[in-house]
PDB file of C-alpha atoms in Angstrom:
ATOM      1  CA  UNK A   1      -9.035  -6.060  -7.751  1.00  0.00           C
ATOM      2  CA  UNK A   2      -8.408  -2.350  -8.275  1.00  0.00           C
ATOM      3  CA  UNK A   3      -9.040  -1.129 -11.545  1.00  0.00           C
ATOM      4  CA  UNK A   4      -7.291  -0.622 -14.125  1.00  0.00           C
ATOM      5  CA  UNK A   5      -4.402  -2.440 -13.443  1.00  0.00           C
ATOM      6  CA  UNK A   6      -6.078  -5.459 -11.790  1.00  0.00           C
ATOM      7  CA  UNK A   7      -8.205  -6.380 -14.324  1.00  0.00           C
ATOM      8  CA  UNK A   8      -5.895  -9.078 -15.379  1.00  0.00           C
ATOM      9  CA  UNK A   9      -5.013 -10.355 -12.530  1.00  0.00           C
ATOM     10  CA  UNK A  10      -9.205 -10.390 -11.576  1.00  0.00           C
ATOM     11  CA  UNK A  11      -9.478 -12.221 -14.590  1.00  0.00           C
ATOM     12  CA  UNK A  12      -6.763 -14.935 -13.937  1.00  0.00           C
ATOM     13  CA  UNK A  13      -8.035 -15.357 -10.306  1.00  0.00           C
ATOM     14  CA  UNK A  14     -11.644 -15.918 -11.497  1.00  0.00           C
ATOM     15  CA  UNK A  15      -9.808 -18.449 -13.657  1.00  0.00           C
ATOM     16  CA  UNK A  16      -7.629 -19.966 -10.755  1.00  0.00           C
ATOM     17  CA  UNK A  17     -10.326 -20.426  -8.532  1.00  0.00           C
ATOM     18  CA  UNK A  18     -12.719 -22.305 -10.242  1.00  0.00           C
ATOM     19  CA  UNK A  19      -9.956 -24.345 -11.087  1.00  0.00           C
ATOM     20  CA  UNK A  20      -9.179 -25.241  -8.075  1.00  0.00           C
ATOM     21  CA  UNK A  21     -12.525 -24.663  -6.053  1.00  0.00           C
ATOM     22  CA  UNK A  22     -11.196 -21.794  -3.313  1.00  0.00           C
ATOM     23  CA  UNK A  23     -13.468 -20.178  -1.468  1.00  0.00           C
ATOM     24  CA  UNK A  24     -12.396 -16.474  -2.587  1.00  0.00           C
ATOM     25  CA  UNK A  25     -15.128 -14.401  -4.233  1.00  0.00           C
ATOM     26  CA  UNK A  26     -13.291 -12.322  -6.784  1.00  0.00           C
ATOM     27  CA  UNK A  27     -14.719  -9.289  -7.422  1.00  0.00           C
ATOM     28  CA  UNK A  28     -13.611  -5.891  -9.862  1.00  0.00           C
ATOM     29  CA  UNK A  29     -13.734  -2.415  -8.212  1.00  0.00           C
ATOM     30  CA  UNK A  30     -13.791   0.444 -10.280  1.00  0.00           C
ATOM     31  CA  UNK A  31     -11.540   3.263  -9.103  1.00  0.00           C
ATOM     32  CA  UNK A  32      -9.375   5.319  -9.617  1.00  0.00           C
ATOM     33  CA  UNK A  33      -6.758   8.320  -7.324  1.00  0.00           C
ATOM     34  CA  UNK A  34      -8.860  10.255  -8.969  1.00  0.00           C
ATOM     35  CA  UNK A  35     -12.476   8.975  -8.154  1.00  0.00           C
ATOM     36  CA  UNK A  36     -11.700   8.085  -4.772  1.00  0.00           C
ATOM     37  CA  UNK A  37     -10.286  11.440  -3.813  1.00  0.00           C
ATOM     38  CA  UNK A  38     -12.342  14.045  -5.019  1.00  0.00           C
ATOM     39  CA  UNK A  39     -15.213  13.083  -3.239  1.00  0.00           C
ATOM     40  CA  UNK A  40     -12.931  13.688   0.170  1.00  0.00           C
ATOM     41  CA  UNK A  41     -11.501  16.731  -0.728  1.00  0.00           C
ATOM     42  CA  UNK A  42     -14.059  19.154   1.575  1.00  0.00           C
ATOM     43  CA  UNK A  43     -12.990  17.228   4.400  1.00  0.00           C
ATOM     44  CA  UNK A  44      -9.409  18.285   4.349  1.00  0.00           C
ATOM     45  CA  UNK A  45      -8.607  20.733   2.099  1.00  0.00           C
ATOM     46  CA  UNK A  46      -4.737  21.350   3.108  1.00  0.00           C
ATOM     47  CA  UNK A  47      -4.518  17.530   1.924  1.00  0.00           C
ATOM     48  CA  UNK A  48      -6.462  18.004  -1.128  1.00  0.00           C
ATOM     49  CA  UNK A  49      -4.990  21.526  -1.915  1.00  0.00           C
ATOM     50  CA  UNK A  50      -1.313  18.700  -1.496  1.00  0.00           C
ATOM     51  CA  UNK A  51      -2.632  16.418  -3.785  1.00  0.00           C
ATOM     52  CA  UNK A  52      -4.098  19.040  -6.694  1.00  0.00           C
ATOM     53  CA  UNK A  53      -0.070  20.578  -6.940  1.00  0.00           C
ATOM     54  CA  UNK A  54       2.033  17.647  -6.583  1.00  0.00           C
ATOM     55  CA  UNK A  55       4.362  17.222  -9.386  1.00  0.00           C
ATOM     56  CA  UNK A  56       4.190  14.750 -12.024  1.00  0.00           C
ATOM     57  CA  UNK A  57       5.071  15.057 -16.031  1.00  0.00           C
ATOM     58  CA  UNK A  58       4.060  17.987 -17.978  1.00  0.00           C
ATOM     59  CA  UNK A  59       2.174  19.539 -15.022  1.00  0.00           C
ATOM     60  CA  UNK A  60       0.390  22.363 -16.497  1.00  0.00           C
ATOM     61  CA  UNK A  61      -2.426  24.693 -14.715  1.00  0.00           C
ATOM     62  CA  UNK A  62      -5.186  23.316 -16.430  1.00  0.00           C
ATOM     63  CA  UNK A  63      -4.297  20.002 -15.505  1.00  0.00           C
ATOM     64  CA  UNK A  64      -4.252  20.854 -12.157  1.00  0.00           C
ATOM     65  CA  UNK A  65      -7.719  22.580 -12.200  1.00  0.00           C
ATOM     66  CA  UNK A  66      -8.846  19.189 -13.836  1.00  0.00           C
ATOM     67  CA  UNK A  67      -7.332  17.081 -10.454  1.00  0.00           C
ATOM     68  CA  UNK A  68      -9.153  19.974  -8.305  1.00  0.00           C
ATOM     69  CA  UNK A  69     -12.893  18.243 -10.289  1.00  0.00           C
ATOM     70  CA  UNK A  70     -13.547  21.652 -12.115  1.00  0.00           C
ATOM     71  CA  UNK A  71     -15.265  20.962 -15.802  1.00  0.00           C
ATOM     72  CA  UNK A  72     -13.750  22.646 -18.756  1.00  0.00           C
ATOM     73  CA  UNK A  73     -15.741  25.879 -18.798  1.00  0.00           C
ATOM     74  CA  UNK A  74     -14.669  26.298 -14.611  1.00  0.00           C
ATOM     75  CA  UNK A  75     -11.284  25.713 -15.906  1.00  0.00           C
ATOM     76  CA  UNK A  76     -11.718  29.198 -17.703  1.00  0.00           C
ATOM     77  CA  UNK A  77     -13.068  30.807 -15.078  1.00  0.00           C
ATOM     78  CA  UNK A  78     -10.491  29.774 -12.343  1.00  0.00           C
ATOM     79  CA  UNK A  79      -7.116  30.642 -15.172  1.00  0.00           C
ATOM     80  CA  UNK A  80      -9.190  34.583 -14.978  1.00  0.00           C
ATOM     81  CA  UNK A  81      -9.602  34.327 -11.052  1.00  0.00           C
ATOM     82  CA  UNK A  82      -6.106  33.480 -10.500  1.00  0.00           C
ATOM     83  CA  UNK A  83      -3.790  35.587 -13.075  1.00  0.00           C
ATOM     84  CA  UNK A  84      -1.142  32.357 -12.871  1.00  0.00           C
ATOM     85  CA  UNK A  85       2.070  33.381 -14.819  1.00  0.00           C
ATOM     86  CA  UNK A  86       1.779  30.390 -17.255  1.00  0.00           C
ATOM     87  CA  UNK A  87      -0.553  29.778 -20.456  1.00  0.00           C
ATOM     88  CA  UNK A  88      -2.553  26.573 -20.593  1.00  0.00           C
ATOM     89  CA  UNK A  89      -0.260  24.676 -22.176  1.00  0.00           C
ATOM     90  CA  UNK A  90       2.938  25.685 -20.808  1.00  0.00           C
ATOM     91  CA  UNK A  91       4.790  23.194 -18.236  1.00  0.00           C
ATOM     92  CA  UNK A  92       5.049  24.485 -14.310  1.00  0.00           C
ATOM     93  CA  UNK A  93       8.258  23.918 -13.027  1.00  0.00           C
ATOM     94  CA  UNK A  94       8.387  21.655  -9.837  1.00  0.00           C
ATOM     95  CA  UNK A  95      10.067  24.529  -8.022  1.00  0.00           C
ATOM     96  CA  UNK A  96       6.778  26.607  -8.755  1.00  0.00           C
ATOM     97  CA  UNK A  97       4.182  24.709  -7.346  1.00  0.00           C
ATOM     98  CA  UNK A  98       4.528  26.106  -3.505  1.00  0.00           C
ATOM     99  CA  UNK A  99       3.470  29.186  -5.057  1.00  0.00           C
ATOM    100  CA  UNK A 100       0.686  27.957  -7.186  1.00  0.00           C
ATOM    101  CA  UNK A 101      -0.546  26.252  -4.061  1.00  0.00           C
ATOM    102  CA  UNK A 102      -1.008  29.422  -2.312  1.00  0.00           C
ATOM    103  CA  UNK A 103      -2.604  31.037  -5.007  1.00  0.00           C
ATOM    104  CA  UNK A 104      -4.873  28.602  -5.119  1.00  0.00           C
ATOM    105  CA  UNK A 105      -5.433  28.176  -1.337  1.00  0.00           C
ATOM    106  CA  UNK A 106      -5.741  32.449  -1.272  1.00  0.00           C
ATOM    107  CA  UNK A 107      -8.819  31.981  -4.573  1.00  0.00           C
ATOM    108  CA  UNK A 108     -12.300  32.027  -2.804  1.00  0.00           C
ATOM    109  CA  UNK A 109     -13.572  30.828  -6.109  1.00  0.00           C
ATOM    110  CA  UNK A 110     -11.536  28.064  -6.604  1.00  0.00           C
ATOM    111  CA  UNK A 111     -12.270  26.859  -3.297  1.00  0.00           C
ATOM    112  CA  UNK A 112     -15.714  27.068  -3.361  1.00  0.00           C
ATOM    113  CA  UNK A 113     -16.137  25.598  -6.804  1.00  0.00           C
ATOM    114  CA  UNK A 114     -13.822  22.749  -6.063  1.00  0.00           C
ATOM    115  CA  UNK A 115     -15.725  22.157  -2.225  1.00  0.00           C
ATOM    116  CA  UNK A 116     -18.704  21.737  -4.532  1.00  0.00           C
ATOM    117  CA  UNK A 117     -18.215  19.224  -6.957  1.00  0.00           C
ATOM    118  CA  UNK A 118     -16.533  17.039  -3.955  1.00  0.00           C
ATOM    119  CA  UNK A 119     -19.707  17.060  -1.770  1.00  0.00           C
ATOM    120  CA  UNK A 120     -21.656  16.490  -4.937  1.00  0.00           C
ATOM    121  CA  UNK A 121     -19.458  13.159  -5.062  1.00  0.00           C
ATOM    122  CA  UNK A 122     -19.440  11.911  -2.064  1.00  0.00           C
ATOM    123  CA  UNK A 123     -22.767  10.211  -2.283  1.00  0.00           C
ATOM    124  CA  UNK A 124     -22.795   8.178  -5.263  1.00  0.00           C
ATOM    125  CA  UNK A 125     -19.107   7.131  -4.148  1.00  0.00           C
ATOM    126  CA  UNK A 126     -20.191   5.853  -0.631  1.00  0.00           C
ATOM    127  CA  UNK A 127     -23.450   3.898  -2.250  1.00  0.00           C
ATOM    128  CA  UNK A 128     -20.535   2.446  -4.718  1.00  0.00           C
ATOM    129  CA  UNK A 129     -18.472   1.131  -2.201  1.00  0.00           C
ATOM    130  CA  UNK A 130     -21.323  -0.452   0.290  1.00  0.00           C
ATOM    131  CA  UNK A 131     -22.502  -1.727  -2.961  1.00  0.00           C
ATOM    132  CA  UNK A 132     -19.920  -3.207  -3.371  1.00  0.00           C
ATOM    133  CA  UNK A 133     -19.518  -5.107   0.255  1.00  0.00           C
ATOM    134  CA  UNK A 134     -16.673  -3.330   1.490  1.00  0.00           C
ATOM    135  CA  UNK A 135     -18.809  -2.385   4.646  1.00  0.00           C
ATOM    136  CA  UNK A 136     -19.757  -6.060   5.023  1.00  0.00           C
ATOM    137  CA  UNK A 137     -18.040  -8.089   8.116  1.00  0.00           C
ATOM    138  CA  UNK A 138     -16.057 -10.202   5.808  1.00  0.00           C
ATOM    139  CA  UNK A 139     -12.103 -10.654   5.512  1.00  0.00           C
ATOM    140  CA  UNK A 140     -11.303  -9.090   2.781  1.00  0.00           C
ATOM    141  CA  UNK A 141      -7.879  -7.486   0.457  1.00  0.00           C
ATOM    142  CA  UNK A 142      -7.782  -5.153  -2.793  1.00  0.00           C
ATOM    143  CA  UNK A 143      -5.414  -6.266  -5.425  1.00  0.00           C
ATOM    144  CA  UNK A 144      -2.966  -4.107  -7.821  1.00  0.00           C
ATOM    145  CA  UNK A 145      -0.223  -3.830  -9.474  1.00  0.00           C
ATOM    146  CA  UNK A 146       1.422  -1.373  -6.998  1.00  0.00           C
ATOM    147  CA  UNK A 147       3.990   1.188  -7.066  1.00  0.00           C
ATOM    148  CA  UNK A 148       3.377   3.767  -3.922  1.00  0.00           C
ATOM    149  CA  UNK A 149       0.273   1.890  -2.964  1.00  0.00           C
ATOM    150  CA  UNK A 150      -2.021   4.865  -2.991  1.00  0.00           C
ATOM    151  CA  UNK A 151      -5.247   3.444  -3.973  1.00  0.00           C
ATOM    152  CA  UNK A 152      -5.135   1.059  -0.835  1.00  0.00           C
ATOM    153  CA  UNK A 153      -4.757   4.521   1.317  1.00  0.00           C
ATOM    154  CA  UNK A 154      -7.188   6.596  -0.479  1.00  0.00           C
ATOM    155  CA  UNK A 155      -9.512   4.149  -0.161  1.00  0.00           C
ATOM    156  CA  UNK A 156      -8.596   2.759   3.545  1.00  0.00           C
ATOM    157  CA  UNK A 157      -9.380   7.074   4.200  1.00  0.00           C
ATOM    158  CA  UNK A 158     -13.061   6.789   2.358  1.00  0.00           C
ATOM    159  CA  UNK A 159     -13.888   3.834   4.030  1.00  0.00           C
ATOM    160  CA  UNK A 160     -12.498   5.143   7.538  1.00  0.00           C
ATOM    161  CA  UNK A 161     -14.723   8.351   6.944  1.00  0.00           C
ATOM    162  CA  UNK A 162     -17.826   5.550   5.847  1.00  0.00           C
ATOM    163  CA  UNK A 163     -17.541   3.966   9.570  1.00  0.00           C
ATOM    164  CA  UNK A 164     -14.943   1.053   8.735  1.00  0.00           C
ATOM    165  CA  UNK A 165     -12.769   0.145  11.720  1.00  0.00           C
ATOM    166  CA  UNK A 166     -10.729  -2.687  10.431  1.00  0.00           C
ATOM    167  CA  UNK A 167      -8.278  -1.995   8.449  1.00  0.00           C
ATOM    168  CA  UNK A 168      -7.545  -2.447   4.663  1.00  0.00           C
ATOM    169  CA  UNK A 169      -5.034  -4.944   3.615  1.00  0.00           C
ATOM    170  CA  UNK A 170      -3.210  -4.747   0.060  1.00  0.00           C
ATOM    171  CA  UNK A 171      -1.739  -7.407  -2.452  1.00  0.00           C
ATOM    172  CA  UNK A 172       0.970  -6.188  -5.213  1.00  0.00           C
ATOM    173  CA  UNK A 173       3.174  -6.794  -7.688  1.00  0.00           C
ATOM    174  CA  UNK A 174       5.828  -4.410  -6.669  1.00  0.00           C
ATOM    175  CA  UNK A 175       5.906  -1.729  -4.255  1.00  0.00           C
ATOM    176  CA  UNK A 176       8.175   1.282  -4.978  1.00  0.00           C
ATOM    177  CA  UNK A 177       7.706   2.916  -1.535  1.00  0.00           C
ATOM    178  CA  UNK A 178       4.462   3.569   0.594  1.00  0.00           C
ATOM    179  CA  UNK A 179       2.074   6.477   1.801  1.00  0.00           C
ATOM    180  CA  UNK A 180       3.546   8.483   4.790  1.00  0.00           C
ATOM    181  CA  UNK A 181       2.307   7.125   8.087  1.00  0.00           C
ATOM    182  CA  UNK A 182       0.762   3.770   7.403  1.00  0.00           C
ATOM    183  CA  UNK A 183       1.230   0.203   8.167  1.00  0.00           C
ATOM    184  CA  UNK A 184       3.516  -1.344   7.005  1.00  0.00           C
ATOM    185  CA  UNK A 185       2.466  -5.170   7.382  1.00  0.00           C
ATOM    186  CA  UNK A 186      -0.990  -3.926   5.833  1.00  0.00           C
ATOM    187  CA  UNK A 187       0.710  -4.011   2.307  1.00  0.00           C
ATOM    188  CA  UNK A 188       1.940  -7.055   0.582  1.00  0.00           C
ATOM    189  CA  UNK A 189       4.252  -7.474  -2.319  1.00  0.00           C
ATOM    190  CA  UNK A 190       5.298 -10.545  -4.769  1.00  0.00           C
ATOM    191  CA  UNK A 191       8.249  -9.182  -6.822  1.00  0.00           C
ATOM    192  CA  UNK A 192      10.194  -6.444  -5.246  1.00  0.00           C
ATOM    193  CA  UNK A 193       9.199  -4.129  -1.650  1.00  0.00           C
ATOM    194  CA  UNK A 194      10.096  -0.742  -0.808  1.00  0.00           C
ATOM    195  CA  UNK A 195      13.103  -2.424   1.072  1.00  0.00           C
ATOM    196  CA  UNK A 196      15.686  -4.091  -1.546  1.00  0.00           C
ATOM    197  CA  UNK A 197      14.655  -6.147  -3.937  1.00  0.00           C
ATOM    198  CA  UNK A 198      17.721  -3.775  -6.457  1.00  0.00           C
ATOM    199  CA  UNK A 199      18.306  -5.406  -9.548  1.00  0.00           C
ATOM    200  CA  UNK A 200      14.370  -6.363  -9.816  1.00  0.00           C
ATOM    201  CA  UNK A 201      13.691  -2.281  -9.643  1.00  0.00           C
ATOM    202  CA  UNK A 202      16.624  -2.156 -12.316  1.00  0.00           C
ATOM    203  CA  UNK A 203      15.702  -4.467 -14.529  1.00  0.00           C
ATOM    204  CA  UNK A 204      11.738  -3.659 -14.086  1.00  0.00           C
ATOM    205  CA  UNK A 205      10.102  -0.974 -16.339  1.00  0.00           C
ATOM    206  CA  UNK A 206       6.041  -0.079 -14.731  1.00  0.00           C
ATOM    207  CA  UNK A 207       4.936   1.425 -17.534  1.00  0.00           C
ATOM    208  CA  UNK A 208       5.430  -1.149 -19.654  1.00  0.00           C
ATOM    209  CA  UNK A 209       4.029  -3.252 -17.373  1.00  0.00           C
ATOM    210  CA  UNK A 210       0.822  -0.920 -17.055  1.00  0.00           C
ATOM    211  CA  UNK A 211       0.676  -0.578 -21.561  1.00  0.00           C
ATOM    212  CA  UNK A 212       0.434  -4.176 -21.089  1.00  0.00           C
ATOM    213  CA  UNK A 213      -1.982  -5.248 -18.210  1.00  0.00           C
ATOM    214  CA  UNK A 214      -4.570  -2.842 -18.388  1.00  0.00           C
ATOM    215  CA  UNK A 215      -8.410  -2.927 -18.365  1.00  0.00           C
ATOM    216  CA  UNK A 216     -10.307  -2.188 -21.845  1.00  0.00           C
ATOM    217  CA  UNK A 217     -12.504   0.614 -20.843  1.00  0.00           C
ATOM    218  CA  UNK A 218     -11.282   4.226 -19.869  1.00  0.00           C
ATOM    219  CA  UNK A 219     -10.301   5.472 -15.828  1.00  0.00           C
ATOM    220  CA  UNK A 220     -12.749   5.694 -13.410  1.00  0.00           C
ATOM    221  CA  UNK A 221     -13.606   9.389 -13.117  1.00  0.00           C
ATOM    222  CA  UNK A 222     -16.861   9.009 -10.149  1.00  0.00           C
ATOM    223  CA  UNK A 223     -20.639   7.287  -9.510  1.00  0.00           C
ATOM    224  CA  UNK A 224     -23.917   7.684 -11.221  1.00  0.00           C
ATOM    225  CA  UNK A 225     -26.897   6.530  -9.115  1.00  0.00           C
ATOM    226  CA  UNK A 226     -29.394   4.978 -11.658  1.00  0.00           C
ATOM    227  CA  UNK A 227     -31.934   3.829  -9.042  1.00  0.00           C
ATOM    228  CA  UNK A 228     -31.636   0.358  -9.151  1.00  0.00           C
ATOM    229  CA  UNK A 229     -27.549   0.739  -8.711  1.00  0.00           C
ATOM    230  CA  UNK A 230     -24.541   2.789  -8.656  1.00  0.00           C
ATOM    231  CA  UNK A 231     -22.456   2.560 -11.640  1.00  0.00           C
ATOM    232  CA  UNK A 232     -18.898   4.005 -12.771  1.00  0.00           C
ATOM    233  CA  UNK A 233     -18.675   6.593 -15.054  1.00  0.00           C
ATOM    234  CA  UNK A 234     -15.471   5.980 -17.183  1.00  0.00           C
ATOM    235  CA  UNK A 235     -13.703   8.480 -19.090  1.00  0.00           C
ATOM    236  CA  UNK A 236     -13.071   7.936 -23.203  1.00  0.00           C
ATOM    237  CA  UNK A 237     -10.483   5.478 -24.901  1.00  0.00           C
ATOM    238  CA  UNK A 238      -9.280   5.157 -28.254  1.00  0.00           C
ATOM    239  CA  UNK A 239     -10.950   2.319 -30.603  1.00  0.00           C
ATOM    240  CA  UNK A 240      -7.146   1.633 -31.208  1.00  0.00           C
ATOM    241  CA  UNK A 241      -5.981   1.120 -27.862  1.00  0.00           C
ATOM    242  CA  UNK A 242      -9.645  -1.126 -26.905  1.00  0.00           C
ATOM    243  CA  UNK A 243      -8.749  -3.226 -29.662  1.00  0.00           C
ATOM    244  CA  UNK A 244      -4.576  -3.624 -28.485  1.00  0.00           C
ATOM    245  CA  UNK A 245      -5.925  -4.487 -24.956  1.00  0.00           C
ATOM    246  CA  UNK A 246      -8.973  -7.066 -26.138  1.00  0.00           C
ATOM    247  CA  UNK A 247      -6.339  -8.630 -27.970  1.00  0.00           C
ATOM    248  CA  UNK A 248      -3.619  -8.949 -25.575  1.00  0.00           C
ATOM    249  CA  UNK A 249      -6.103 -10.019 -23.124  1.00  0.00           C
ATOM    250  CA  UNK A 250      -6.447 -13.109 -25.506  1.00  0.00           C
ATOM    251  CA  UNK A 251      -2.745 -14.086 -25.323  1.00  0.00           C
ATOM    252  CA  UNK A 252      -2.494 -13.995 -21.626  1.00  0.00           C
ATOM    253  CA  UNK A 253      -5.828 -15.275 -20.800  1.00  0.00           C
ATOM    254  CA  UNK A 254      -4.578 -18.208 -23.225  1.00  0.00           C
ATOM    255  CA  UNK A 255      -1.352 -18.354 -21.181  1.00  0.00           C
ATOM    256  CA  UNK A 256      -3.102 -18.610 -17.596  1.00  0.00           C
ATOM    257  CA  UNK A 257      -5.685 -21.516 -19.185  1.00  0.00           C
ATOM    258  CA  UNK A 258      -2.390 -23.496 -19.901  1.00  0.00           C
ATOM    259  CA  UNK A 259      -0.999 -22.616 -15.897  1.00  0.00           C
ATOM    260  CA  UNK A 260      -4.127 -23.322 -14.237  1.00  0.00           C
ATOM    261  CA  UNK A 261      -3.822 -26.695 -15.579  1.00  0.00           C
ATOM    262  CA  UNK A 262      -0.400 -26.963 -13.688  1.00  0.00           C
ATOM    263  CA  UNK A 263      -0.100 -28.124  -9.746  1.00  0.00           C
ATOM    264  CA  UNK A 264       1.146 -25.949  -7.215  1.00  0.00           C
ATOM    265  CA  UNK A 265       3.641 -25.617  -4.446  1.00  0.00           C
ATOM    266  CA  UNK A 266       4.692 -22.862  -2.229  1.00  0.00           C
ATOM    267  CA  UNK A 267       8.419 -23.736  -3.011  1.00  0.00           C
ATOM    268  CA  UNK A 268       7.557 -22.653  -6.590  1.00  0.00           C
ATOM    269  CA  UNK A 269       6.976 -19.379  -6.510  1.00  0.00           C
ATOM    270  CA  UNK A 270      10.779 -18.412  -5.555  1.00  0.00           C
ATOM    271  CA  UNK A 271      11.575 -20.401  -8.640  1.00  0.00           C
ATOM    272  CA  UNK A 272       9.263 -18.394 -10.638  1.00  0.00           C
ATOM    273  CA  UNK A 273      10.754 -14.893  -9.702  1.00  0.00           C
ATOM    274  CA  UNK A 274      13.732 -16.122 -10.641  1.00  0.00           C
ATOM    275  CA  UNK A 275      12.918 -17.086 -13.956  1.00  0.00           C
ATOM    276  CA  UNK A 276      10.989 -13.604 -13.807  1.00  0.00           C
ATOM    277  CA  UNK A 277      14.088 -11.910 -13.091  1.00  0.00           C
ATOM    278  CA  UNK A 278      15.831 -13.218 -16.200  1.00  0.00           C
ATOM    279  CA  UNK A 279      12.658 -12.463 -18.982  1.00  0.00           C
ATOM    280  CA  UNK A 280      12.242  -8.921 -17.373  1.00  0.00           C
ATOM    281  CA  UNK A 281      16.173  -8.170 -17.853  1.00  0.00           C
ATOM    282  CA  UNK A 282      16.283  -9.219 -21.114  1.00  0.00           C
ATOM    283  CA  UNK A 283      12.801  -7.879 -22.374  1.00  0.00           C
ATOM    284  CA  UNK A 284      12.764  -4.918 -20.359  1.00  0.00           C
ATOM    285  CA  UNK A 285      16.529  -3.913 -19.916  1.00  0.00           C
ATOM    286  CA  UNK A 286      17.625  -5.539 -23.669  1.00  0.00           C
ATOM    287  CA  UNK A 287      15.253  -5.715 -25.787  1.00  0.00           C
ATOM    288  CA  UNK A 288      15.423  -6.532 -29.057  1.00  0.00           C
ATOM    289  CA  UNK A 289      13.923  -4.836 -32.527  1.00  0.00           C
ATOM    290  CA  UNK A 290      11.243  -6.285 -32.880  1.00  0.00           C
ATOM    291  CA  UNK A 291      10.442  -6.247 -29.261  1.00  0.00           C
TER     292      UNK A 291
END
């Protein structure tokens, strides 16, 4: 279950399955686009140079030096090295990034700075992973909420470079579209696929669905290497927004207590997406004031 959105659903599986004795070991894998790719970047920069100025909201150049791994005072250093036409804070327009791209593919510094921190990385990340028995000779699937199902290619590429042959299969909620040129039957969704599934995208708002189901601790920026294991680093989060999640968390774990205690049949689960269909429209298309 891919962090952070699958830390619900890793907690209601945990749930479901001693429920109902399966023989699935759950287990919660910190990561993050972020976390995974970094560590990779040396090995292609043209891809990571691709990733560091896609588009997104608010791009600004510091925030792409930040997706490139360079800490704050490299930040300042790279804004003097590369004379870019925009302050800190001022948003790049989309049509601009070709051109920051080159600049930054034309800065020796840059380069070498960013080459750096992703070797540095690429340890701890590789003792994370066989830590965490994705090298083992077991069937196995990551878990997430979805979208463009990135996380399942970014870390299908680690694993490839890590000696993995078999390939890495992928459970969602919904998936928007996919990564260029990968398999399709390799990624799984429950409510709506890259292929239909119309008035569920309509009527479907992810990022309400991420404030919602969300993991209490901060994104997964890389690996520490302690001695006796490799841990996650996470960045900060707001005693606010720990609090919001904690106590959400109660209400749905509550909510999943009350389901597990309900039988199953395959012929249900249509019947649930319908009734999904009809509480998304109305909460997430309609809702009302208090809502």
């Amino acid at each position: 279950f891919l962090a952070r959105d699958g830390y619900f659903f890793y907690r209601a599986a945990q749930l479901f399955c001693r429920t109902y004795r399966l023989p699935v070991e759950c287990r919660y894998l910190s990561c993050s686009r972020y976390s995974l790719r970094i560590p990779l970047y040396h090995l292609d920069i043209e891809a990571a140079l691709d990733y560091v100025c896609r588009g997104g909201l608010e791009v600004t150049s510091e925030k792409l030096l930040f997706r490139a791994g360079l800490t704050g005072e490299e930040v300042e250093q790279a804004l003097l090295h590369l004379s870019l036409p925009y302050r800190r804070g001022d948003a790049i327009p989309y049509a601009a990034l070709p051109n920051v791209r080159r600049q930054l593919k034309n800065c020796d510094w840059f380069l070498s700075c960013m080459e750096k921190h992703s070797r540095e990385a690429l340890p701890p990340l590789i003792g994370y992973l066989k830590q965490e028995g994705l090298l083992e000779s077991l069937s196995d699937a990551v878990v997430d909420s979805g979208w463009t199902g990135s996380m399942q290619k970014s870390l299908g590429d680690a694993l490839a470079h890590m000696g993995r042959t078999r390939r890495l299969e992928g459970y969602y909620w919904g998936l928007y579209e996919l990564p260029a040129a990968v398999e399709r039957d390799a990624y799984h969704s429950y409510y709506f696929s890259p292929e239909g599934n119309l008035k569920e995208k309509v009527h479907f708002n992810n990022c309400l669905f991420e404030a919602v189901y969300t993991a209490p601790h901060g994104m997964t920026l890389g690996y520490r290497d302690i001695g006796t294991a490799f841990v996650p680093l996470y960045g900060e989060i707001s005693a606010a927004r720990k609090v919001f999640v904690e106590q959400t968390g109660d209400c749905l774990m509550h909510y999943i207590r009350q389901l597990a205690k309900e039988e199953w049949r395959p012929a249900d689960f249509a019947a649930d997406r319908s009734v999904l269909y009809r509480l998304f429209k109305a909460f997430m298309g309609y809702p009302s004031r208090p809502e």
